[in-house]
Amino acid sequence: EAGVAQSPRYKIIEKRQSVAFWCNPISGHATLYWYQQILGQGPKLLIQFQNNGVVDDSQLPKDRFSAERLKGVDSTLKIQPAKLEDSAVYLCASSFGLAEYNEQFFGPGTRLTVL
Amino acid sequence: AQSVSQHNHHVILSEAASLELGCNYSYGGTVNLFWYVQYPGQHLQLLLKYFSGDPLVKGIKGFEAEFIKSKFSFNLRKPSVQWSDTAEYFCAVNAAGQGFSFIFGKGTRLLVKP
């Protein structure tokens, strides 16, 4: 089966610019997650969708980050404007359902560098 | 708030050595526990998971983990490591019934010398 797809794989921008990341989950997976992984740390959940609804966005910095999953399939994560501390790998993951024990399948990530 | 601690950030072993990576969490209620692995150049993938039942869980590639509730621990073990086990290992916790949010530890980088 095809895995979680993400694009772009790498992005370099200057601070105060905007950037968007795209994720296409595994077909049939209702739950989609965006994580931020700063160098030397574990992934931190930013937002979780169930179909096109938000389940948890408590750790999303909403003044600059936004995410949507309008049709309940693919998703975009946007940062506007970017700050230096946003430099990180942004991971997308999906799982079959909302159950806590469902395995999450991760994409390759987008490495963002903010200069 | 929940948290996950992985005590060893870097571990270097020779092939055939035994491995134990520590993971402790802070949360007083029921938890679901996971170990994920990221091999060089690859995606994060699930190694094993615990929800209930037998506290000794077996995963892929000969790994196992033991949930000790009294110690809030979920340590990962492998009796004999191979060079191909070189990777970064992440422990993750999700508190049952608490919005399903996953909390990951900072990871442990394992280098196995041939």
Short mmCIF file of C-alpha atoms in Angstrom, two decimals:
data_model
loop_
_atom_site.label_atom_id
_atom_site.label_comp_id
_atom_site.label_asym_id
_atom_site.label_seq_id
_atom_site.Cartn_x
_atom_site.Cartn_y
_atom_site.Cartn_z
CA GLU A 1 0.00 0.00 0.00
CA ALA A 2 1.16 3.54 -0.70
CA GLY A 3 2.44 5.39 2.33
CA VAL A 4 1.82 8.89 3.62
CA ALA A 5 3.00 11.43 1.08
CA GLN A 6 4.35 14.84 1.97
CA SER A 7 5.65 17.74 -0.06
CA PRO A 8 7.89 19.54 -0.34
CA ARG A 9 10.65 17.52 1.29
CA TYR A 10 12.79 20.58 1.98
CA LYS A 11 12.01 24.27 2.22
CA ILE A 12 14.21 27.25 3.02
CA ILE A 13 12.59 30.61 3.66
CA GLU A 14 13.41 33.86 5.37
CA LYS A 15 11.73 34.91 8.57
CA ARG A 16 8.39 36.65 8.16
CA GLN A 17 7.72 34.75 4.93
CA SER A 18 4.86 32.30 4.54
CA VAL A 19 5.11 28.58 3.82
CA ALA A 20 2.70 25.73 3.26
CA PHE A 21 3.12 21.99 3.54
CA TRP A 22 0.95 19.32 1.99
CA CYS A 23 0.09 15.84 3.19
CA ASN A 24 -1.80 13.00 1.57
CA PRO A 25 -2.59 10.22 4.05
CA ILE A 26 -2.92 6.53 3.36
CA SER A 27 -6.13 5.82 1.50
CA GLY A 28 -8.99 5.08 3.89
CA HIS A 29 -7.30 6.58 6.92
CA ALA A 30 -9.75 8.87 8.68
CA THR A 31 -7.35 10.36 11.21
CA LEU A 32 -4.55 12.70 10.23
CA TYR A 33 -1.89 14.26 12.46
CA TRP A 34 0.64 17.05 12.02
CA TYR A 35 3.72 17.02 14.21
CA GLN A 36 6.62 19.41 14.65
CA GLN A 37 10.00 17.83 15.38
CA ILE A 38 12.72 20.25 16.41
CA LEU A 39 16.28 18.97 16.20
CA GLY A 40 17.13 16.84 19.22
CA GLN A 41 13.55 16.45 20.36
CA GLY A 42 10.70 14.07 19.81
CA PRO A 43 7.72 14.87 17.62
CA LYS A 44 5.24 17.31 19.15
CA LEU A 45 1.61 17.03 18.06
CA LEU A 46 0.33 20.24 16.49
CA ILE A 47 -3.10 19.21 15.28
CA GLN A 48 -5.19 16.10 14.81
CA PHE A 49 -8.09 15.69 12.38
CA GLN A 50 -10.80 13.08 12.25
CA ASN A 51 -12.09 13.25 8.67
CA ASN A 52 -12.45 17.01 8.14
CA GLY A 53 -12.99 17.92 11.79
CA VAL A 54 -10.38 19.00 14.31
CA VAL A 55 -9.99 16.65 17.28
CA ASP A 56 -7.11 18.39 19.04
CA ASP A 57 -5.30 21.61 18.19
CA SER A 58 -4.32 22.60 21.70
CA GLN A 59 -0.62 22.85 20.85
CA LEU A 60 -1.00 24.67 17.54
CA PRO A 61 0.29 28.27 17.72
CA LYS A 62 -2.82 29.68 16.18
CA ASP A 63 -1.48 33.19 15.77
CA ARG A 64 0.77 31.96 12.97
CA PHE A 65 -0.07 28.34 12.19
CA SER A 66 -3.18 27.08 10.45
CA ALA A 67 -4.21 23.73 9.05
CA GLU A 68 -7.11 22.43 7.08
CA ARG A 69 -8.44 19.16 5.75
CA LEU A 70 -11.41 20.40 3.81
CA LYS A 71 -12.49 17.21 2.08
CA GLY A 72 -11.34 14.85 4.78
CA VAL A 73 -8.49 13.48 2.70
CA ASP A 74 -5.36 15.54 2.11
CA SER A 75 -4.31 18.36 4.37
CA THR A 76 -2.24 21.53 4.34
CA LEU A 77 -0.35 23.15 7.18
CA LYS A 78 0.56 26.82 6.83
CA ILE A 79 2.87 29.10 8.73
CA GLN A 80 2.41 32.84 8.30
CA PRO A 81 4.66 34.60 9.17
CA ALA A 82 7.52 32.22 9.92
CA LYS A 83 9.93 32.75 12.79
CA LEU A 84 13.44 31.41 13.25
CA GLU A 85 12.20 28.99 15.93
CA ASP A 86 9.88 27.34 13.41
CA SER A 87 12.89 25.60 11.85
CA ALA A 88 12.04 21.93 12.25
CA VAL A 89 10.85 18.82 10.47
CA TYR A 90 7.09 18.79 10.00
CA LEU A 91 5.72 15.28 10.05
CA CYS A 92 2.36 14.12 8.86
CA ALA A 93 0.90 10.84 10.07
CA SER A 94 -2.34 9.00 9.52
CA SER A 95 -4.23 6.18 11.17
CA PHE A 96 -7.26 4.13 10.27
CA GLY A 97 -9.47 5.48 13.01
CA LEU A 98 -9.61 7.57 16.11
CA ALA A 99 -9.06 4.70 18.53
CA GLU A 100 -6.14 5.33 20.80
CA TYR A 101 -4.44 2.09 19.95
CA ASN A 102 -4.43 2.57 16.19
CA GLU A 103 -0.98 2.60 14.70
CA GLN A 104 0.12 5.89 13.20
CA PHE A 105 1.89 5.74 9.85
CA PHE A 106 4.33 8.56 9.29
CA GLY A 107 5.37 10.35 6.15
CA PRO A 108 8.95 11.37 5.30
CA GLY A 109 8.52 14.86 6.68
CA THR A 110 9.26 18.34 5.38
CA ARG A 111 12.45 19.92 6.67
CA LEU A 112 11.91 23.66 7.09
CA THR A 113 14.80 26.07 7.58
CA VAL A 114 13.94 29.65 8.48
CA LEU A 115 16.80 32.11 7.94
CA ALA B 1 0.52 17.41 32.28
CA GLN B 2 1.79 14.22 30.77
CA SER B 3 5.46 13.84 29.99
CA VAL B 4 7.79 11.15 28.72
CA SER B 5 11.43 10.80 29.72
CA GLN B 6 14.01 8.81 27.85
CA HIS B 7 17.10 8.74 29.98
CA ASN B 8 19.72 7.81 27.45
CA HIS B 9 20.09 10.18 24.54
CA HIS B 10 22.99 8.33 22.92
CA VAL B 11 23.87 4.67 23.29
CA ILE B 12 26.77 2.89 21.63
CA LEU B 13 26.92 -0.89 21.66
CA SER B 14 28.85 -3.62 19.93
CA GLU B 15 27.02 -6.26 17.93
CA ALA B 16 25.57 -9.08 20.06
CA ALA B 17 25.41 -6.85 23.15
CA SER B 18 22.12 -6.65 25.02
CA LEU B 19 20.06 -3.50 24.83
CA GLU B 20 17.78 -1.79 27.29
CA LEU B 21 16.43 1.69 26.65
CA GLY B 22 14.62 3.40 29.46
CA CYS B 23 11.28 5.16 29.20
CA ASN B 24 9.35 6.70 32.07
CA TYR B 25 6.13 8.64 31.86
CA SER B 26 4.20 10.83 34.20
CA TYR B 27 0.48 10.31 34.30
CA GLY B 28 -1.57 8.72 37.01
CA GLY B 29 -4.31 7.20 34.89
CA THR B 30 -4.53 4.51 32.26
CA VAL B 31 -2.05 4.87 29.46
CA ASN B 32 -1.31 3.37 26.08
CA LEU B 33 2.41 2.97 25.40
CA PHE B 34 4.40 2.80 22.19
CA TRP B 35 7.92 2.50 20.89
CA TYR B 36 8.67 3.94 17.47
CA VAL B 37 11.90 3.59 15.54
CA GLN B 38 13.46 5.71 12.82
CA TYR B 39 16.18 4.03 10.78
CA PRO B 40 18.61 6.33 8.96
CA GLY B 41 16.86 7.94 6.01
CA GLN B 42 13.54 6.27 6.75
CA HIS B 43 10.21 7.23 8.24
CA LEU B 44 9.18 6.74 11.84
CA GLN B 45 7.59 3.31 12.22
CA LEU B 46 5.93 1.42 15.02
CA LEU B 47 8.09 -1.11 16.85
CA LEU B 48 5.57 -2.27 19.44
CA LYS B 49 2.66 -1.10 21.56
CA TYR B 50 0.92 -1.88 24.84
CA PHE B 51 -2.73 -1.25 25.72
CA SER B 52 -3.71 -3.90 28.20
CA GLY B 53 -3.12 -7.50 29.18
CA ASP B 54 0.30 -9.10 29.37
CA PRO B 55 2.74 -6.36 30.39
CA LEU B 56 5.51 -7.99 28.36
CA VAL B 57 4.99 -6.99 24.77
CA LYS B 58 6.83 -8.41 21.80
CA GLY B 59 7.42 -6.36 18.69
CA ILE B 60 9.14 -6.64 15.36
CA LYS B 61 12.77 -7.56 14.82
CA GLY B 62 13.18 -9.28 18.20
CA PHE B 63 12.37 -6.26 20.34
CA GLU B 64 10.26 -6.45 23.46
CA ALA B 65 9.15 -4.03 26.14
CA GLU B 66 7.86 -4.45 29.65
CA PHE B 67 5.24 -2.22 31.21
CA ILE B 68 5.81 -1.81 34.95
CA LYS B 69 2.90 0.22 36.22
CA SER B 70 4.35 0.79 39.69
CA LYS B 71 7.45 2.34 38.15
CA PHE B 72 5.64 4.22 35.36
CA SER B 73 8.10 2.60 32.99
CA PHE B 74 8.04 0.95 29.58
CA ASN B 75 11.61 -0.07 28.85
CA LEU B 76 12.64 -1.46 25.49
CA ARG B 77 14.88 -4.50 25.32
CA LYS B 78 16.64 -6.70 22.83
CA PRO B 79 18.91 -9.56 23.92
CA SER B 80 21.39 -9.27 21.07
CA VAL B 81 21.61 -6.21 18.85
CA GLN B 82 22.71 -6.13 15.25
CA TRP B 83 24.38 -3.42 13.20
CA SER B 84 21.04 -2.94 11.42
CA ASP B 85 19.45 -1.83 14.72
CA THR B 86 21.31 1.47 14.44
CA ALA B 87 18.48 3.99 14.59
CA GLU B 88 16.71 6.51 16.76
CA TYR B 89 14.13 5.11 19.16
CA PHE B 90 11.19 7.08 20.52
CA CYS B 91 8.91 6.18 23.39
CA ALA B 92 5.38 7.61 23.19
CA VAL B 93 2.45 7.73 25.56
CA ASN B 94 -1.18 8.46 25.05
CA ALA B 95 -3.44 8.79 28.04
CA ALA B 96 -6.54 6.71 27.66
CA GLY B 97 -9.58 8.87 27.31
CA GLN B 98 -7.66 12.13 27.27
CA GLY B 99 -8.19 13.31 23.73
CA PHE B 100 -5.87 10.76 22.19
CA SER B 101 -2.92 13.15 22.10
CA PHE B 102 0.41 11.42 21.77
CA ILE B 103 3.37 12.60 23.80
CA PHE B 104 6.76 11.53 22.49
CA GLY B 105 10.04 11.35 24.37
CA LYS B 106 13.13 13.08 23.04
CA GLY B 107 14.49 9.91 21.54
CA THR B 108 17.56 7.73 22.00
CA ARG B 109 20.13 7.41 19.25
CA LEU B 110 21.54 3.91 19.14
CA LEU B 111 24.75 3.17 17.29
CA VAL B 112 25.70 -0.48 16.94
CA LYS B 113 29.31 -1.04 16.00
CA PRO B 114 29.99 -4.04 13.76
#
